[in-house]
């Protein structure tokens, strides 16, 4: 049953301060770890694991490429050549355009030069190809413009500027040689026709195109000019670079002025604080005290009051307090005090009524204090002036900073508009120049081109057509590379879909916490139903057993214990929470074996089964579980009555979970649990807590926050990476230190088999008479229940 006193939750923040202090003792350099660079090791491990899949995909793609290459058809290429410019002096002189334009002599070569790049584009334009394809379809209806575009090549002969010729070569590649010859013949006819009359039409269309583009360019140039003008008017921007420099100087000046004002203001505030400390007045009180001290009637009344008070003191020394003379003097003093209050009210007025709360205000102020009061008032006024100036400077600085923030965007926009305007204007000028050039060419270039090589397909000496050399080798290489990329991508996708840790290196690369140990699968476990050190030691002693595997298992836990022991150089680790992200990762086995190693090392160790949802340690050790941690939290029993000695080692003790009751798990966050943990830390050198899975239960967070840290157990080839990262992020958010992670090679299911039969007992606290099963209800021998000597 939970009690009100035991149910108080202890905030984790208090424990977080302790564990954070423990973590800070490890050295400040932990926060300055070097950043990790590009790590290709996970990808290499992925490719190694998926080698069969990668090889299979590459093999399939390569086989498909080979099949396609073998099933391909032969292709043939034909060509013809055209001379497009006059080459001899006689031809240049006889050219009609030369006769119409030259003033005598032989025209130079530049006079007849073509824009070959433009000419080649025109010859391969869609409209030109469409006309040729239309003629070919009269004999080959299935022929399309796409086939023509794919197979037709028009180029200028010559490899460089020195050996470039005035000859255009036209090539076509196809699988049908007759089709190739037909396409070349139709292309020759179309190009010759183009040289005679269609060239003028094309030039005219080019001129019309330029005419269509010019209005838009003119409009854009005018728009850019208008936008530049608007920016210049709004921002008063003429020279962005110069104005930007001026703006920076203004910001620097205002910053300097602000610093100077703040310095003077700080000096005045310091002076004001010293004056106020000396006078013990506020400015209002100082003004009131000064006014009262300089009023003659007030000083006269104050002197009379002091005189009467002196007489009263004298008379009281002579007579008793009930003497008529003393009473008369008391009445006189009361009247004078009333008059003094009236005078004070008249002098101070309603606005300074609050100053009368200070009794020192009504005291007489000498000339020195009057001077200090004046200096206090002047300093207060100066502070107000400086604060007002500071506010004005801050406002000015904010305005300048705003302008400074906005100015780069404005300047950048201004420069962009300038560049766009220059580009638009230059483009317009180029189009105008090109238009004039096209008009001249349309009027003068009328000489047809000359065919110097008829369309033909190469043949061997026997007259057989020669096919084009195959590029099958390149195709195969490209297919192999594509298959390799596909295989690698598939391997990565499959790895991501599973999202588990395949080896300890995967875990080490995926999390920031240090990898403290790698526990191999103990194949020699015989005596126990779980992978234990005891079974490993038995296997080592048994010469016929798997000694190597058992030795590796023992060395793994020795290494894990050593790494944990030397994590902190300043203080020993006295309590550890062993947890995992999900169920069945072997954390209970690891916690037990770690405790066993620590006990063998001479430490007095307590293993606590804090997994109140699904306890497991009592089954592993074959211990009774009638009373345990839940009873200590609910009934506040003496731990010595419940803690049992483990049969594995004399100084290894076990606190089982006990019979879990409804709500007991929430008690892990109670003050009673905090008190119990402190008591256990005082009794034992090392306390190890087996916690429930962190992804399924939040109770372990309260428990782990009160230890030196949590040890995360991750099952290799089973645990999802997302679950582990989520739990580690949760620990970081809660401020719970993670000592490190342990890669555990556990099986696919938890081992729950017990050697001895179970005894069934009806629990008196179960709901509706449910039965609770315990293993080995027989009492533990007295020798096992005794404690080892307490920790000194």
PDB file of N, CA, C and O in Angstrom, residues 169-217:
ATOM      1  N   UNK A 169      30.164  18.760 -94.199  1.00  0.00           N
ATOM      2  CA  UNK A 169      29.944  17.330 -94.406  1.00  0.00           C
ATOM      3  C   UNK A 169      28.649  16.934 -93.726  1.00  0.00           C
ATOM      4  O   UNK A 169      28.416  17.235 -92.546  1.00  0.00           O
ATOM      5  N   UNK A 170      27.804  16.226 -94.452  1.00  0.00           N
ATOM      6  CA  UNK A 170      26.504  15.777 -93.946  1.00  0.00           C
ATOM      7  C   UNK A 170      26.551  14.259 -93.849  1.00  0.00           C
ATOM      8  O   UNK A 170      26.831  13.583 -94.864  1.00  0.00           O
ATOM      9  N   UNK A 171      26.260  13.721 -92.677  1.00  0.00           N
ATOM     10  CA  UNK A 171      26.275  12.280 -92.447  1.00  0.00           C
ATOM     11  C   UNK A 171      24.913  11.829 -91.955  1.00  0.00           C
ATOM     12  O   UNK A 171      24.195  12.575 -91.289  1.00  0.00           O
ATOM     13  N   UNK A 172      24.603  10.539 -92.275  1.00  0.00           N
ATOM     14  CA  UNK A 172      23.384   9.926 -91.738  1.00  0.00           C
ATOM     15  C   UNK A 172      23.671   8.479 -91.421  1.00  0.00           C
ATOM     16  O   UNK A 172      24.303   7.763 -92.218  1.00  0.00           O
ATOM     17  N   UNK A 173      23.203   8.022 -90.281  1.00  0.00           N
ATOM     18  CA  UNK A 173      23.416   6.667 -89.798  1.00  0.00           C
ATOM     19  C   UNK A 173      22.069   5.970 -89.681  1.00  0.00           C
ATOM     20  O   UNK A 173      21.116   6.529 -89.111  1.00  0.00           O
ATOM     21  N   UNK A 174      21.970   4.757 -90.215  1.00  0.00           N
ATOM     22  CA  UNK A 174      20.749   3.969 -90.129  1.00  0.00           C
ATOM     23  C   UNK A 174      21.039   2.508 -90.328  1.00  0.00           C
ATOM     24  O   UNK A 174      22.135   2.104 -90.747  1.00  0.00           O
ATOM     25  N   UNK A 175      20.037   1.673 -90.081  1.00  0.00           N
ATOM     26  CA  UNK A 175      20.195   0.225 -90.213  1.00  0.00           C
ATOM     27  C   UNK A 175      19.876  -0.271 -91.622  1.00  0.00           C
ATOM     28  O   UNK A 175      20.296  -1.362 -92.006  1.00  0.00           O
ATOM     29  N   UNK A 176      19.127   0.526 -92.371  1.00  0.00           N
ATOM     30  CA  UNK A 176      18.776   0.162 -93.746  1.00  0.00           C
ATOM     31  C   UNK A 176      19.634   0.988 -94.695  1.00  0.00           C
ATOM     32  O   UNK A 176      19.500   2.214 -94.761  1.00  0.00           O
ATOM     33  N   UNK A 177      20.546   0.371 -95.466  1.00  0.00           N
ATOM     34  CA  UNK A 177      21.418   1.159 -96.350  1.00  0.00           C
ATOM     35  C   UNK A 177      20.656   1.915 -97.421  1.00  0.00           C
ATOM     36  O   UNK A 177      21.041   3.023 -97.809  1.00  0.00           O
ATOM     37  N   UNK A 178      19.562   1.328 -97.960  1.00  0.00           N
ATOM     38  CA  UNK A 178      18.779   2.041 -98.966  1.00  0.00           C
ATOM     39  C   UNK A 178      18.137   3.285 -98.379  1.00  0.00           C
ATOM     40  O   UNK A 178      18.060   4.330 -99.030  1.00  0.00           O
ATOM     41  N   UNK A 179      17.663   3.167 -97.096  1.00  0.00           N
ATOM     42  CA  UNK A 179      17.090   4.328 -96.440  1.00  0.00           C
ATOM     43  C   UNK A 179      18.156   5.398 -96.222  1.00  0.00           C
ATOM     44  O   UNK A 179      17.896   6.599 -96.375  1.00  0.00           O
ATOM     45  N   UNK A 180      19.360   4.974 -95.922  1.00  0.00           N
ATOM     46  CA  UNK A 180      20.439   5.932 -95.703  1.00  0.00           C
ATOM     47  C   UNK A 180      20.716   6.721 -96.985  1.00  0.00           C
ATOM     48  O   UNK A 180      20.848   7.956 -96.974  1.00  0.00           O
ATOM     49  N   UNK A 181      20.784   6.031 -98.092  1.00  0.00           N
ATOM     50  CA  UNK A 181      21.042   6.714 -99.360  1.00  0.00           C
ATOM     51  C   UNK A 181      19.900   7.661 -99.714  1.00  0.00           C
ATOM     52  O   UNK A 181      20.129   8.782-100.200  1.00  0.00           O
ATOM     53  N   UNK A 182      18.656   7.233 -99.480  1.00  0.00           N
ATOM     54  CA  UNK A 182      17.512   8.087 -99.783  1.00  0.00           C
ATOM     55  C   UNK A 182      17.526   9.356 -98.934  1.00  0.00           C
ATOM     56  O   UNK A 182      17.270  10.465 -99.422  1.00  0.00           O
ATOM     57  N   UNK A 183      17.797   9.196 -97.653  1.00  0.00           N
ATOM     58  CA  UNK A 183      17.830  10.361 -96.755  1.00  0.00           C
ATOM     59  C   UNK A 183      18.918  11.333 -97.204  1.00  0.00           C
ATOM     60  O   UNK A 183      18.712  12.562 -97.231  1.00  0.00           O
ATOM     61  N   UNK A 184      20.071  10.840 -97.607  1.00  0.00           N
ATOM     62  CA  UNK A 184      21.153  11.720 -98.047  1.00  0.00           C
ATOM     63  C   UNK A 184      20.779  12.447 -99.333  1.00  0.00           C
ATOM     64  O   UNK A 184      21.088  13.650 -99.494  1.00  0.00           O
ATOM     65  N   UNK A 185      20.114  11.753-100.247  1.00  0.00           N
ATOM     66  CA  UNK A 185      19.706  12.404-101.488  1.00  0.00           C
ATOM     67  C   UNK A 185      18.692  13.513-101.224  1.00  0.00           C
ATOM     68  O   UNK A 185      18.801  14.616-101.772  1.00  0.00           O
ATOM     69  N   UNK A 186      17.694  13.239-100.374  1.00  0.00           N
ATOM     70  CA  UNK A 186      16.685  14.251-100.069  1.00  0.00           C
ATOM     71  C   UNK A 186      17.299  15.416 -99.296  1.00  0.00           C
ATOM     72  O   UNK A 186      16.919  16.568 -99.496  1.00  0.00           O
ATOM     73  N   UNK A 187      18.256  15.107 -98.438  1.00  0.00           N
ATOM     74  CA  UNK A 187      18.919  16.180 -97.682  1.00  0.00           C
ATOM     75  C   UNK A 187      19.732  17.061 -98.627  1.00  0.00           C
ATOM     76  O   UNK A 187      19.738  18.287 -98.501  1.00  0.00           O
ATOM     77  N   UNK A 188      20.415  16.441 -99.595  1.00  0.00           N
ATOM     78  CA  UNK A 188      21.191  17.223-100.569  1.00  0.00           C
ATOM     79  C   UNK A 188      20.275  18.156-101.353  1.00  0.00           C
ATOM     80  O   UNK A 188      20.588  19.349-101.526  1.00  0.00           O
ATOM     81  N   UNK A 189      19.126  17.628-101.809  1.00  0.00           N
ATOM     82  CA  UNK A 189      18.197  18.463-102.570  1.00  0.00           C
ATOM     83  C   UNK A 189      17.689  19.632-101.724  1.00  0.00           C
ATOM     84  O   UNK A 189      17.594  20.770-102.210  1.00  0.00           O
ATOM     85  N   UNK A 190      17.366  19.342-100.467  1.00  0.00           N
ATOM     86  CA  UNK A 190      16.819  20.397 -99.614  1.00  0.00           C
ATOM     87  C   UNK A 190      17.871  21.473 -99.345  1.00  0.00           C
ATOM     88  O   UNK A 190      17.553  22.683 -99.375  1.00  0.00           O
ATOM     89  N   UNK A 191      19.098  21.081 -99.105  1.00  0.00           N
ATOM     90  CA  UNK A 191      20.141  22.066 -98.810  1.00  0.00           C
ATOM     91  C   UNK A 191      20.469  22.913-100.044  1.00  0.00           C
ATOM     92  O   UNK A 191      20.709  24.124 -99.926  1.00  0.00           O
ATOM     93  N   UNK A 192      20.484  22.305-101.245  1.00  0.00           N
ATOM     94  CA  UNK A 192      20.720  23.081-102.462  1.00  0.00           C
ATOM     95  C   UNK A 192      19.578  24.054-102.717  1.00  0.00           C
ATOM     96  O   UNK A 192      19.797  25.203-103.114  1.00  0.00           O
ATOM     97  N   UNK A 193      18.355  23.581-102.469  1.00  0.00           N
ATOM     98  CA  UNK A 193      17.199  24.462-102.634  1.00  0.00           C
ATOM     99  C   UNK A 193      17.256  25.613-101.628  1.00  0.00           C
ATOM    100  O   UNK A 193      16.915  26.762-101.940  1.00  0.00           O
ATOM    101  N   UNK A 194      17.693  25.262-100.428  1.00  0.00           N
ATOM    102  CA  UNK A 194      17.842  26.301 -99.391  1.00  0.00           C
ATOM    103  C   UNK A 194      18.875  27.348 -99.831  1.00  0.00           C
ATOM    104  O   UNK A 194      18.693  28.550 -99.618  1.00  0.00           O
ATOM    105  N   UNK A 195      19.946  26.896-100.495  1.00  0.00           N
ATOM    106  CA  UNK A 195      20.974  27.843-100.919  1.00  0.00           C
ATOM    107  C   UNK A 195      20.477  28.769-102.024  1.00  0.00           C
ATOM    108  O   UNK A 195      21.029  29.851-102.204  1.00  0.00           O
ATOM    109  N   UNK A 196      19.459  28.347-102.744  1.00  0.00           N
ATOM    110  CA  UNK A 196      18.969  29.152-103.847  1.00  0.00           C
ATOM    111  C   UNK A 196      17.918  30.165-103.414  1.00  0.00           C
ATOM    112  O   UNK A 196      18.023  31.353-103.681  1.00  0.00           O
ATOM    113  N   UNK A 197      16.863  29.706-102.760  1.00  0.00           N
ATOM    114  CA  UNK A 197      15.768  30.643-102.472  1.00  0.00           C
ATOM    115  C   UNK A 197      15.311  30.645-101.009  1.00  0.00           C
ATOM    116  O   UNK A 197      14.876  31.680-100.496  1.00  0.00           O
ATOM    117  N   UNK A 198      15.402  29.516-100.297  1.00  0.00           N
ATOM    118  CA  UNK A 198      14.889  29.481 -98.936  1.00  0.00           C
ATOM    119  C   UNK A 198      15.798  30.221 -97.969  1.00  0.00           C
ATOM    120  O   UNK A 198      15.374  30.594 -96.887  1.00  0.00           O
ATOM    121  N   UNK A 199      17.050  30.400 -98.383  1.00  0.00           N
ATOM    122  CA  UNK A 199      17.957  31.124 -97.490  1.00  0.00           C
ATOM    123  C   UNK A 199      17.460  32.546 -97.268  1.00  0.00           C
ATOM    124  O   UNK A 199      17.542  33.076 -96.162  1.00  0.00           O
ATOM    125  N   UNK A 200      16.940  33.153 -98.310  1.00  0.00           N
ATOM    126  CA  UNK A 200      16.366  34.494 -98.152  1.00  0.00           C
ATOM    127  C   UNK A 200      15.190  34.477 -97.183  1.00  0.00           C
ATOM    128  O   UNK A 200      15.039  35.369 -96.352  1.00  0.00           O
ATOM    129  N   UNK A 201      14.378  33.451 -97.310  1.00  0.00           N
ATOM    130  CA  UNK A 201      13.215  33.350 -96.424  1.00  0.00           C
ATOM    131  C   UNK A 201      13.658  33.196 -94.970  1.00  0.00           C
ATOM    132  O   UNK A 201      13.105  33.822 -94.061  1.00  0.00           O
ATOM    133  N   UNK A 202      14.661  32.378 -94.773  1.00  0.00           N
ATOM    134  CA  UNK A 202      15.159  32.180 -93.404  1.00  0.00           C
ATOM    135  C   UNK A 202      15.721  33.471 -92.847  1.00  0.00           C
ATOM    136  O   UNK A 202      15.502  33.808 -91.685  1.00  0.00           O
ATOM    137  N   UNK A 203      16.465  34.189 -93.720  1.00  0.00           N
ATOM    138  CA  UNK A 203      17.030  35.453 -93.240  1.00  0.00           C
ATOM    139  C   UNK A 203      15.907  36.429 -92.923  1.00  0.00           C
ATOM    140  O   UNK A 203      15.946  37.161 -91.922  1.00  0.00           O
ATOM    141  N   UNK A 204      14.874  36.427 -93.777  1.00  0.00           N
ATOM    142  CA  UNK A 204      13.736  37.303 -93.509  1.00  0.00           C
ATOM    143  C   UNK A 204      13.041  36.942 -92.211  1.00  0.00           C
ATOM    144  O   UNK A 204      12.618  37.820 -91.445  1.00  0.00           O
ATOM    145  N   UNK A 205      12.914  35.651 -91.940  1.00  0.00           N
ATOM    146  CA  UNK A 205      12.310  35.235 -90.676  1.00  0.00           C
ATOM    147  C   UNK A 205      13.175  35.644 -89.490  1.00  0.00           C
ATOM    148  O   UNK A 205      12.668  36.004 -88.427  1.00  0.00           O
ATOM    149  N   UNK A 206      14.521  35.572 -89.722  1.00  0.00           N
ATOM    150  CA  UNK A 206      15.408  36.038 -88.651  1.00  0.00           C
ATOM    151  C   UNK A 206      15.219  37.514 -88.377  1.00  0.00           C
ATOM    152  O   UNK A 206      15.202  37.959 -87.222  1.00  0.00           O
ATOM    153  N   UNK A 207      15.056  38.274 -89.463  1.00  0.00           N
ATOM    154  CA  UNK A 207      14.816  39.719 -89.291  1.00  0.00           C
ATOM    155  C   UNK A 207      13.500  39.955 -88.558  1.00  0.00           C
ATOM    156  O   UNK A 207      13.400  40.801 -87.655  1.00  0.00           O
ATOM    157  N   UNK A 208      12.459  39.203 -88.949  1.00  0.00           N
ATOM    158  CA  UNK A 208      11.160  39.364 -88.276  1.00  0.00           C
ATOM    159  C   UNK A 208      11.255  38.983 -86.795  1.00  0.00           C
ATOM    160  O   UNK A 208      10.628  39.614 -85.945  1.00  0.00           O
ATOM    161  N   UNK A 209      12.012  37.940 -86.544  1.00  0.00           N
ATOM    162  CA  UNK A 209      12.189  37.538 -85.132  1.00  0.00           C
ATOM    163  C   UNK A 209      12.832  38.660 -84.318  1.00  0.00           C
ATOM    164  O   UNK A 209      12.424  38.967 -83.198  1.00  0.00           O
ATOM    165  N   UNK A 210      13.864  39.264 -84.928  1.00  0.00           N
ATOM    166  CA  UNK A 210      14.533  40.374 -84.228  1.00  0.00           C
ATOM    167  C   UNK A 210      13.562  41.526 -84.037  1.00  0.00           C
ATOM    168  O   UNK A 210      13.532  42.169 -82.975  1.00  0.00           O
ATOM    169  N   UNK A 211      12.740  41.797 -85.070  1.00  0.00           N
ATOM    170  CA  UNK A 211      11.766  42.877 -84.946  1.00  0.00           C
ATOM    171  C   UNK A 211      10.756  42.592 -83.827  1.00  0.00           C
ATOM    172  O   UNK A 211      10.328  43.507 -83.123  1.00  0.00           O
ATOM    173  N   UNK A 212      10.417  41.308 -83.666  1.00  0.00           N
ATOM    174  CA  UNK A 212       9.487  40.954 -82.573  1.00  0.00           C
ATOM    175  C   UNK A 212      10.131  41.101 -81.198  1.00  0.00           C
ATOM    176  O   UNK A 212       9.440  41.404 -80.224  1.00  0.00           O
ATOM    177  N   UNK A 213      11.436  40.854 -81.137  1.00  0.00           N
ATOM    178  CA  UNK A 213      12.113  40.926 -79.845  1.00  0.00           C
ATOM    179  C   UNK A 213      12.427  42.357 -79.409  1.00  0.00           C
ATOM    180  O   UNK A 213      12.516  42.638 -78.216  1.00  0.00           O
ATOM    181  N   UNK A 214      12.602  43.238 -80.388  1.00  0.00           N
ATOM    182  CA  UNK A 214      13.028  44.600 -80.043  1.00  0.00           C
ATOM    183  C   UNK A 214      12.029  45.345 -79.170  1.00  0.00           C
ATOM    184  O   UNK A 214      12.437  46.008 -78.207  1.00  0.00           O
ATOM    185  N   UNK A 215      10.707  45.288 -79.428  1.00  0.00           N
ATOM    186  CA  UNK A 215       9.786  46.032 -78.533  1.00  0.00           C
ATOM    187  C   UNK A 215       9.872  45.564 -77.080  1.00  0.00           C
ATOM    188  O   UNK A 215       9.864  46.381 -76.165  1.00  0.00           O
ATOM    189  N   UNK A 216       9.974  44.247 -76.889  1.00  0.00           N
ATOM    190  CA  UNK A 216      10.088  43.752 -75.518  1.00  0.00           C
ATOM    191  C   UNK A 216      11.373  44.209 -74.846  1.00  0.00           C
ATOM    192  O   UNK A 216      11.378  44.576 -73.666  1.00  0.00           O
ATOM    193  N   UNK A 217      12.480  44.199 -75.613  1.00  0.00           N
ATOM    194  CA  UNK A 217      13.741  44.671 -75.049  1.00  0.00           C
ATOM    195  C   UNK A 217      13.687  46.152 -74.733  1.00  0.00           C
ATOM    196  O   UNK A 217      14.188  46.600 -73.697  1.00  0.00           O
TER     197      UNK A 217
END
